[in-house]
Tab-separated table of C-alpha atoms in Angstrom:
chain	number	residue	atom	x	y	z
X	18	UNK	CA	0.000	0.000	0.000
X	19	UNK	CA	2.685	2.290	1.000
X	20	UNK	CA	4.759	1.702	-2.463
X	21	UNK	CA	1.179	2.463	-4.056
X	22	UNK	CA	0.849	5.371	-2.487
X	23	UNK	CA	4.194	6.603	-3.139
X	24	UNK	CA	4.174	5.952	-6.819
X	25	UNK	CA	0.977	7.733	-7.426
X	26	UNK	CA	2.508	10.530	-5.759
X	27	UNK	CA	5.929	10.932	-7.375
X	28	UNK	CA	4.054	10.318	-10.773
X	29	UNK	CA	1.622	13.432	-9.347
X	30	UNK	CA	4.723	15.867	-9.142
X	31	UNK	CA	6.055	14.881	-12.120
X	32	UNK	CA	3.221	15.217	-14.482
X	33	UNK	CA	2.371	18.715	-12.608
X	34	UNK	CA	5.935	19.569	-13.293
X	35	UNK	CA	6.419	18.494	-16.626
X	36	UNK	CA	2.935	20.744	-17.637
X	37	UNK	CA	4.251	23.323	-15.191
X	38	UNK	CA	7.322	23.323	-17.995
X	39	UNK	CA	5.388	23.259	-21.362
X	40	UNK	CA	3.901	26.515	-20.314
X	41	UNK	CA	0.792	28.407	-19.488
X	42	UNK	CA	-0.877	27.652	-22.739
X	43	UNK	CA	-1.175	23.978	-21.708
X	44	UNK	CA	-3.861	24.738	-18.996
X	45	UNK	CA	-5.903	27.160	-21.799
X	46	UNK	CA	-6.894	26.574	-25.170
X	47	UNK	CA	-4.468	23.598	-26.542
X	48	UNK	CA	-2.665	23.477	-30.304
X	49	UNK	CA	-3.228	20.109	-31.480
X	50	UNK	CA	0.483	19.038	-30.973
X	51	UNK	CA	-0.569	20.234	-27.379
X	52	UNK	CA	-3.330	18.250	-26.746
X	53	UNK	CA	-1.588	15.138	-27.965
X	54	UNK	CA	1.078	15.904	-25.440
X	55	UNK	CA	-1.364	16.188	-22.438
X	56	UNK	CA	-2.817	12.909	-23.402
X	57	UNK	CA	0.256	11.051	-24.248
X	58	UNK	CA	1.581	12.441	-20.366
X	59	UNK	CA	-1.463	11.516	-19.160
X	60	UNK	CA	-2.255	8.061	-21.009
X	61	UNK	CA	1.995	7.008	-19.423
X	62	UNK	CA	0.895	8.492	-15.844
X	63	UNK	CA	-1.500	5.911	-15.723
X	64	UNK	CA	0.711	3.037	-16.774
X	65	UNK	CA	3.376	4.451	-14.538
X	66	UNK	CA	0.730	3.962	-11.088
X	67	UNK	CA	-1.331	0.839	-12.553
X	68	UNK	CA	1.975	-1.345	-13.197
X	69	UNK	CA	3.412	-1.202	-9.698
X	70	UNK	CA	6.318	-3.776	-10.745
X	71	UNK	CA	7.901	-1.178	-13.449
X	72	UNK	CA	10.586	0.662	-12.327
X	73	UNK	CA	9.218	4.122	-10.960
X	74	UNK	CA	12.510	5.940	-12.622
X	75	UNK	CA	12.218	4.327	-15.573
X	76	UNK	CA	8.533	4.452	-15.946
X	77	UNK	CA	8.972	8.080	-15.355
X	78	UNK	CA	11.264	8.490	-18.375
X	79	UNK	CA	8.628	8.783	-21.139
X	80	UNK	CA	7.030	11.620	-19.427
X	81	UNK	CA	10.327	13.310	-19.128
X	82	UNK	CA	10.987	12.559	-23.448
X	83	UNK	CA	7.122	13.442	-24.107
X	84	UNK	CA	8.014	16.693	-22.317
X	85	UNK	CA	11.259	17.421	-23.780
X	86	UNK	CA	10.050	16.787	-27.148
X	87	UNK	CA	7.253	19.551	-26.650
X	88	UNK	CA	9.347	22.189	-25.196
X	89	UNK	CA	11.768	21.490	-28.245
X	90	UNK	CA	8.683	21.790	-30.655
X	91	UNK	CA	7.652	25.401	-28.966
X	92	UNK	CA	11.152	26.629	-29.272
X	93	UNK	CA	11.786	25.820	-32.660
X	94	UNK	CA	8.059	26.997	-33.784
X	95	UNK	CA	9.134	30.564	-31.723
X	96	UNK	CA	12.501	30.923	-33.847
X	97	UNK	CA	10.668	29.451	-37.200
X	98	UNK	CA	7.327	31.179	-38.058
X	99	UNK	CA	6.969	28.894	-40.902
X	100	UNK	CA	7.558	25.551	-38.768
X	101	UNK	CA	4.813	27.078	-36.651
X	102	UNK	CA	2.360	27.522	-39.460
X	103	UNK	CA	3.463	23.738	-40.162
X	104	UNK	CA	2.579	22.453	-37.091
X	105	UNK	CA	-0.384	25.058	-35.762
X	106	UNK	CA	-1.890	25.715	-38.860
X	107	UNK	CA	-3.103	29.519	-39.948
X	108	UNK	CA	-6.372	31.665	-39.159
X	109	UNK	CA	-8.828	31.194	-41.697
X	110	UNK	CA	-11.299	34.195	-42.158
X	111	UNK	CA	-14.734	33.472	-42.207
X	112	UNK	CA	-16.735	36.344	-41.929
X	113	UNK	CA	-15.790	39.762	-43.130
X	114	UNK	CA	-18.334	42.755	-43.462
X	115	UNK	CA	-21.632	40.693	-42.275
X	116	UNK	CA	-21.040	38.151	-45.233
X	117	UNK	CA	-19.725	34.593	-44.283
X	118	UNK	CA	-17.287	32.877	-46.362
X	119	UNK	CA	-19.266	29.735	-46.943
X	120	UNK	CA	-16.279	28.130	-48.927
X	121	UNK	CA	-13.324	28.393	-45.941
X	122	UNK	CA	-16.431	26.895	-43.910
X	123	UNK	CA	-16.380	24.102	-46.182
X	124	UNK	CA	-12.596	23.640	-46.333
X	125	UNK	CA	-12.474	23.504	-42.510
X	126	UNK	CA	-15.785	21.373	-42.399
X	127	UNK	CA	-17.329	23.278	-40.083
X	128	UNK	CA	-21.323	23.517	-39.921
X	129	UNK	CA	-23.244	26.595	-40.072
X	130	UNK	CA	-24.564	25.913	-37.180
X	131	UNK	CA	-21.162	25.255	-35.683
X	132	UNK	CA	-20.290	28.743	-36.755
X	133	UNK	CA	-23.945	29.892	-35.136
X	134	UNK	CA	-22.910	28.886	-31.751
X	135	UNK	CA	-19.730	29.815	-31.857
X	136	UNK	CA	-21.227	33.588	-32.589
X	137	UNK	CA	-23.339	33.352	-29.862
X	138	UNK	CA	-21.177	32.609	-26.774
X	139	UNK	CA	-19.305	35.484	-27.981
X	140	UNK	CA	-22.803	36.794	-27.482
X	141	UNK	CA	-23.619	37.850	-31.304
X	142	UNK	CA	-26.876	36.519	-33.021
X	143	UNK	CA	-26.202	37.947	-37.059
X	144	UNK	CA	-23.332	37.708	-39.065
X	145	UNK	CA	-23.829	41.052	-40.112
X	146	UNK	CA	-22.323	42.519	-36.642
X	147	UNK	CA	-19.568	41.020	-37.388
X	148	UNK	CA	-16.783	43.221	-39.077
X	149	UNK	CA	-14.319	39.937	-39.515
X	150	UNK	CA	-14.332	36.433	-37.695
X	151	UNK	CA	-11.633	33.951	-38.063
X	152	UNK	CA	-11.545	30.603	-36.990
X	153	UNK	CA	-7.879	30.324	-35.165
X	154	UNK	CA	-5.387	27.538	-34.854
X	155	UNK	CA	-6.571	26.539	-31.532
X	156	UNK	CA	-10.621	26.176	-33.518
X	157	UNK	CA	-12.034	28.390	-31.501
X	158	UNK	CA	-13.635	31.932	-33.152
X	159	UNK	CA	-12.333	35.405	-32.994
X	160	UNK	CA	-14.663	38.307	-33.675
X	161	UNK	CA	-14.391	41.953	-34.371
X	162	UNK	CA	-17.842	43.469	-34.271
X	163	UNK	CA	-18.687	46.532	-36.538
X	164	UNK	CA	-18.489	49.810	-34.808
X	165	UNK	CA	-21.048	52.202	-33.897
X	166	UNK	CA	-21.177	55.504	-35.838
X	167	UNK	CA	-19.027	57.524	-32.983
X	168	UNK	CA	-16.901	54.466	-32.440
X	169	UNK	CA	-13.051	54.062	-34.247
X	170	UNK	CA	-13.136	50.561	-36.248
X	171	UNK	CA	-11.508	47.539	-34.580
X	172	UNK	CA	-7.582	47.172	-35.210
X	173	UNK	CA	-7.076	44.481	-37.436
X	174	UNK	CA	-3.869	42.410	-38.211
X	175	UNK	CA	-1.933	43.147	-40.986
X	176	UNK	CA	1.551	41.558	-40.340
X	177	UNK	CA	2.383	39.242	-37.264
X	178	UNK	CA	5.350	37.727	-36.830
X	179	UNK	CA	6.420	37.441	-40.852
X	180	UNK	CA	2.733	36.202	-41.485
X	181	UNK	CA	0.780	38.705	-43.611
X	182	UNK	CA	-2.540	38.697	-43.877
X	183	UNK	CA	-3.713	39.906	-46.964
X	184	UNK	CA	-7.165	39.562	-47.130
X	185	UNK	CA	-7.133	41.905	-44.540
X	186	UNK	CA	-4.704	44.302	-46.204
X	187	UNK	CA	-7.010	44.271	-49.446
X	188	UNK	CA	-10.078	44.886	-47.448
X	189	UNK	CA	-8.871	48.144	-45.683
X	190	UNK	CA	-7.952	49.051	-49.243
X	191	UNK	CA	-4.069	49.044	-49.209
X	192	UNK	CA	-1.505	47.296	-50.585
X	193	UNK	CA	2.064	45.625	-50.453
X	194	UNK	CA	3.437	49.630	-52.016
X	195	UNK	CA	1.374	50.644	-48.405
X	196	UNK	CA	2.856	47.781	-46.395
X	197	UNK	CA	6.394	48.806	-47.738
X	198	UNK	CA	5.982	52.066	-46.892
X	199	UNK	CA	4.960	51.456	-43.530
X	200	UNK	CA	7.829	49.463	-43.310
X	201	UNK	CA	10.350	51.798	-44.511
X	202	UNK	CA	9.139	55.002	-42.425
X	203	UNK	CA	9.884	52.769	-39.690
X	204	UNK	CA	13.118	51.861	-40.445
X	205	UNK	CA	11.999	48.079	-40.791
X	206	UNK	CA	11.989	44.938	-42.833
X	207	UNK	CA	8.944	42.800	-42.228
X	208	UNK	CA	10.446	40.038	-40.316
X	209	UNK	CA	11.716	42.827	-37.881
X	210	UNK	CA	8.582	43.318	-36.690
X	211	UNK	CA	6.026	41.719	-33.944
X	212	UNK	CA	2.727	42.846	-35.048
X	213	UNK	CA	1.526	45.583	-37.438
X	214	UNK	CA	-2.398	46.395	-37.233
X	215	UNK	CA	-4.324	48.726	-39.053
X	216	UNK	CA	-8.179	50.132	-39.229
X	217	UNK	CA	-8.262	51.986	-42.132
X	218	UNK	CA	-7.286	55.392	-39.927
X	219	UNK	CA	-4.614	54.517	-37.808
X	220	UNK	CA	-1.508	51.814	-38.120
X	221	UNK	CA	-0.073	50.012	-35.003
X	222	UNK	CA	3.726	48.956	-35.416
X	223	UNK	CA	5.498	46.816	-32.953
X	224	UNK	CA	9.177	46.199	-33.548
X	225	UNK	CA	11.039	43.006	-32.525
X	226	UNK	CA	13.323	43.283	-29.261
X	227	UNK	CA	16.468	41.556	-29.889
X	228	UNK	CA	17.220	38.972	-27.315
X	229	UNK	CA	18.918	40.140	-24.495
X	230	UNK	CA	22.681	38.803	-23.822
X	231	UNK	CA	22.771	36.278	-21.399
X	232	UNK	CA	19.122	34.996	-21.834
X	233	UNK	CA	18.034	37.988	-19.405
């Protein structure tokens, strides 16, 4: 009983730690890569306190891999935008000025009444208050509703991290000569920066920090 209960404990502070390590984002929405980590740790706990005559250090040592193997995958996806794409997968637009992009609903199979209940637990009830929805990575919805006559429109993204989106940049009516400008007037090549958003009337630029030396 007592090896039993020490088991299911050491595999406790392990798993805690090892999700403790992959970061914040592992107790919110999960990537897919993500969310086949937290089952894969939590598919070995259980082997690791229903096999009591497995080593408990050895036993252990898949959780440790499964761990290392995710923290390698969010580092490399940080330093590589286009590995992240890879494994993440990109925002898909699906509603831009009221009118809902019934084709990217059919390329990501998702139902219109999917989409419907998705709009209303971000309490909407018609399409046409939306000003653009995108279905992120993660499958959940992102909204920007339209304005009200004495409000500014909603900031939308232009450039993040060396992804552009240009269906957004053709929709507030510029293009790449605008980007480049924007760019230049900042001093700025487009993988320098962070995040560039736009509304039509006013630009947001956020520049890259470089990496402080010493990892501080």
């Amino acid at each position: 009983m007592l090896s039993s209960i020490t088991r299911t404990l050491v595999v406790y502070i392990v798993a805690i730690a090892a999700m403790r390590l992959m970061g914040k984002r592992q107790l919110a929405e999960l990537q897919p890569s993500e969310l086949v980590t937290t089952f894969l740790i939590s598919n070995v706990a259980s082997i690791c306190i229903d096999e009591p005559e497995l080593p408990i250090f050895a036993s252990l040592t898949p959780i440790l891999l499964i761990t290392a193997l995710e923290i390698f995958n969010s580092t490399l996806a940080w330093y590589c935008p286009r590995y992240a794409r890879l494994l993440f997968g990109n925002p898909v637009t699906v509603i831009r000025n009221g009118t809902v992009d019934q084709q990217a609903l059919r390329h990501l199979r998702i139902t219109p009444n999917d989409l419907a209940e998705s709009l209303r637990e971000a309490e909407v009830f018609s399409p046409e208050d939306v000003m653009w929805g995108v279905i992120e990575s993660n499958g959940s919805l992102s909204i920007a509703k339209k304005p009200a006559a004495d409000e500014a429109p909603p900031m939308l993204p232009i450039l993040i991290d060396r992804h552009l989106y240009r269906d957004n940049l053709q929709a507030l009516g510029y293009d790449d000569t605008w980007l480049q400008e924007q760019l230049e007037g900042a001093g700025l090549i487009s993988k320098q920066v962070l995040i560039l958003l736009a509304n039509g009337e006013e630009t947001l630029l956020i520049p890259k920090k470089a990496a402080p030396k010493g990892g501080r």
